[in-house]
Amino acid sequence: MLAEKYYRPLVHFTPPYGWLNDPNGLVYKDGEYHLFYQFHPFDSVWGPMHWGHAVSTDLLSWTHLPIALAPDKLGVCFSGTAVVDRSNHSGFFAGTEGLLAYYTITGDNAPFNQSQGLAYSHDNGRHWTKYAGNPVVANPGLEDFRDPKVFWHELSQAWIMLVTTGQQIAIYRSSDAISWQFSSFFGENYGAHDERAWECPDLFEINIRDSQETRWVLIVGVQRGAYAGGSGTQYFIGHFDGEKFIPENPPETVLWLDYGRDFYATQTWSDIPTADGRRIAISWMSCWPYANQIPTQSWRSAMTMPQELSLKKTTDGLRLCHAFIRELNERCRNPVLVVDKALDRSGMAFVFDWSAANRLQFSLELADNSSLFLQPFSDLTFTFTVLQGRLTLRCQRLGQIGVAEYDEHFPHDFSIALGDNRPLNIDLLLDRSSAELLLDDGQYSITNLVFSKEGPVQKCLAVLVSGEVAIRNFHRHELHNVMA
Ligand code: FRU
């Protein structure tokens, strides 16, 4: 196995040491984006959960801060959210504003076997006090009852909390952000389910691009059986009246936020100022079936690149699109034009400096009965094919590194039907152990971990062509360590 330092991403968030899973408590306040996360500081496998903490002014370069929430006699700290209490509804912040964090307390006995706890901070998350009256929402007798998402709903003038409860989401309301009343359930028989509980909900209002209209988007994680197998993230589009979520699509519709293997527990930042107005998401870049076994030791797991979400009218209906945050574009100031032409040779290789991360952007034109094969790492290939006017993408991950769970779950091969043939714009971000592919204006996102045996020193991107293929404006941006 390669030395693990070769796998540590250069432009993605990783913990300083130990284990990381879900992003938690994403909130913006006083010029800082906060990223809390599920953290096990004493081992590089999942264990007693803490909330790790980091802050950033640009969502790329992060400063690690001391642990925010640690287990106590009530239990450990599972996933949740943080919000700014601007009007002191909670009563903790007389004459000022502060942060509220909601997390799942998981202890051994009722009422602490998955119940929702509250903590508050007067100093922008540097110190937290756990609320003496915890839990604020006790477990009503369910095995799975976790991952509170809280936000202020302006229209109905109430705080809203979403909690996953098995195969559905429970919605609660509160006027003081402390005592909560059950309002409704959503989800049974809607979208994708497996035998395990839904996890990590999010709910927000978002503009439809080029329109005055908005919709509400509800995001939720499915632990197994996502599009490419394993854990994955789906979303629903609809309306929210402060009491209940009303989906617009029929119950059998399944909308995936990402089609790859490693995109889970997606959350969005709250309290981003209206003058900015973006809805920015980040996800855990791993997958439960093998997350504990990926081949690193002193640290394990990374977050995806933060992405701006938007709602687009497509021929299939409304779809949530992704774009890497514009702060990343600002780091891509010296693009190198690699190729801009119809490719008449059957194969070629572009030599890059793989000690940096690389972002490749281009537009792809394929005639009928044509295909393009791209191999950014020796263990990962993408094949775009047009047959009878229909475009498909086949993704293959081939790596075997001799760890049972890893090898069992890593090799995979899946295809995505992209529909009618059309020029595709492609944005591919390659870090040392990941590939994030955004297609077609970000309507399709495919995120995969990849642990190449050659590590970051593989020297070329292999391209094979059959039929008539044109690659236009293929630009490469070299990205150096942004964490420093
Ligand atoms: C999702 C999840 C959450 C839970 C957390 C525990 O990945 O299982 O439901 O709160 O991880 O670490």
PDB file of N, CA, C and O and ligand atoms in Angstrom, residues 21-22 38 46 49 78-79 146-147 199-200 264-265 284 288, ligand 1:
ATOM      1  N   ASN A  21     -17.029  11.740   9.940  1.00  0.00           N
ATOM      2  CA  ASN A  21     -18.132  11.444   9.012  1.00  0.00           C
ATOM      3  C   ASN A  21     -18.962  12.691   8.780  1.00  0.00           C
ATOM      4  O   ASN A  21     -18.371  13.707   8.342  1.00  0.00           O
ATOM      5  N   ASP A  22     -20.242  12.693   9.025  1.00  0.00           N
ATOM      6  CA  ASP A  22     -21.127  13.754   8.518  1.00  0.00           C
ATOM      7  C   ASP A  22     -20.685  15.189   8.835  1.00  0.00           C
ATOM      8  O   ASP A  22     -20.236  15.465   9.945  1.00  0.00           O
ATOM      9  N   GLN A  38     -18.883  15.119  12.488  1.00  0.00           N
ATOM     10  CA  GLN A  38     -18.813  13.919  13.317  1.00  0.00           C
ATOM     11  C   GLN A  38     -17.348  13.494  13.387  1.00  0.00           C
ATOM     12  O   GLN A  38     -16.719  13.235  12.349  1.00  0.00           O
ATOM     13  N   TRP A  46     -15.008   4.765  13.167  1.00  0.00           N
ATOM     14  CA  TRP A  46     -16.159   5.370  13.844  1.00  0.00           C
ATOM     15  C   TRP A  46     -16.186   4.921  15.303  1.00  0.00           C
ATOM     16  O   TRP A  46     -15.850   3.774  15.615  1.00  0.00           O
ATOM     17  N   MET A  49     -18.976   9.611  19.314  1.00  0.00           N
ATOM     18  CA  MET A  49     -18.981  10.783  18.458  1.00  0.00           C
ATOM     19  C   MET A  49     -18.860  12.104  19.222  1.00  0.00           C
ATOM     20  O   MET A  49     -19.587  12.366  20.171  1.00  0.00           O
ATOM     21  N   PHE A  78     -24.331  12.798  18.243  1.00  0.00           N
ATOM     22  CA  PHE A  78     -24.538  12.479  16.835  1.00  0.00           C
ATOM     23  C   PHE A  78     -24.841  13.764  16.054  1.00  0.00           C
ATOM     24  O   PHE A  78     -24.851  14.859  16.598  1.00  0.00           O
ATOM     25  N   SER A  79     -25.193  13.574  14.774  1.00  0.00           N
ATOM     26  CA  SER A  79     -25.314  14.710  13.848  1.00  0.00           C
ATOM     27  C   SER A  79     -26.431  15.690  14.184  1.00  0.00           C
ATOM     28  O   SER A  79     -27.414  15.320  14.838  1.00  0.00           O
ATOM     29  N   ARG A 146     -33.192  10.723  14.903  1.00  0.00           N
ATOM     30  CA  ARG A 146     -31.935  11.488  15.001  1.00  0.00           C
ATOM     31  C   ARG A 146     -31.767  12.546  13.907  1.00  0.00           C
ATOM     32  O   ARG A 146     -32.579  12.693  13.020  1.00  0.00           O
ATOM     33  N   ASP A 147     -30.641  13.232  14.011  1.00  0.00           N
ATOM     34  CA  ASP A 147     -30.124  14.182  13.025  1.00  0.00           C
ATOM     35  C   ASP A 147     -31.014  15.417  12.871  1.00  0.00           C
ATOM     36  O   ASP A 147     -31.486  15.742  11.763  1.00  0.00           O
ATOM     37  N   GLU A 199     -31.554   9.184   7.043  1.00  0.00           N
ATOM     38  CA  GLU A 199     -30.649   9.944   7.909  1.00  0.00           C
ATOM     39  C   GLU A 199     -30.444  11.362   7.368  1.00  0.00           C
ATOM     40  O   GLU A 199     -30.612  11.615   6.173  1.00  0.00           O
ATOM     41  N   CYS A 200     -30.042  12.243   8.252  1.00  0.00           N
ATOM     42  CA  CYS A 200     -29.524  13.578   7.917  1.00  0.00           C
ATOM     43  C   CYS A 200     -30.416  14.388   6.970  1.00  0.00           C
ATOM     44  O   CYS A 200     -30.047  14.651   5.812  1.00  0.00           O
ATOM     45  N   TYR A 264     -22.566  11.648   0.793  1.00  0.00           N
ATOM     46  CA  TYR A 264     -23.563  11.286   1.789  1.00  0.00           C
ATOM     47  C   TYR A 264     -23.703  12.375   2.843  1.00  0.00           C
ATOM     48  O   TYR A 264     -22.820  13.214   3.030  1.00  0.00           O
ATOM     49  N   ALA A 265     -24.860  12.319   3.542  1.00  0.00           N
ATOM     50  CA  ALA A 265     -25.115  13.184   4.704  1.00  0.00           C
ATOM     51  C   ALA A 265     -25.035  14.672   4.333  1.00  0.00           C
ATOM     52  O   ALA A 265     -24.577  15.497   5.119  1.00  0.00           O
ATOM     53  N   TRP A 284     -20.368  14.363   3.090  1.00  0.00           N
ATOM     54  CA  TRP A 284     -19.298  13.449   3.512  1.00  0.00           C
ATOM     55  C   TRP A 284     -18.912  12.615   2.292  1.00  0.00           C
ATOM     56  O   TRP A 284     -19.787  11.985   1.675  1.00  0.00           O
ATOM     57  N   TRP A 288     -20.922   4.235   3.792  1.00  0.00           N
ATOM     58  CA  TRP A 288     -20.853   3.406   5.004  1.00  0.00           C
ATOM     59  C   TRP A 288     -20.294   1.997   4.804  1.00  0.00           C
ATOM     60  O   TRP A 288     -19.540   1.517   5.648  1.00  0.00           O
TER      61      TRP A 288
HETATM   62  C1  FRU B   1     -25.135   9.315   9.118  1.00  0.00           C
HETATM   63  C2  FRU B   1     -25.171   8.947  10.590  1.00  0.00           C
HETATM   64  C3  FRU B   1     -26.212   9.773  11.314  1.00  0.00           C
HETATM   65  C4  FRU B   1     -25.727   9.792  12.716  1.00  0.00           C
HETATM   66  C5  FRU B   1     -24.225   9.829  12.522  1.00  0.00           C
HETATM   67  C6  FRU B   1     -23.452   9.108  13.578  1.00  0.00           C
HETATM   68  O1  FRU B   1     -23.941   9.071   8.489  1.00  0.00           O
HETATM   69  O2  FRU B   1     -25.400   7.568  10.747  1.00  0.00           O
HETATM   70  O3  FRU B   1     -27.532   9.300  11.191  1.00  0.00           O
HETATM   71  O4  FRU B   1     -26.188  10.892  13.431  1.00  0.00           O
HETATM   72  O5  FRU B   1     -23.961   9.255  11.261  1.00  0.00           O
HETATM   73  O6  FRU B   1     -22.088   9.340  13.448  1.00  0.00           O
END
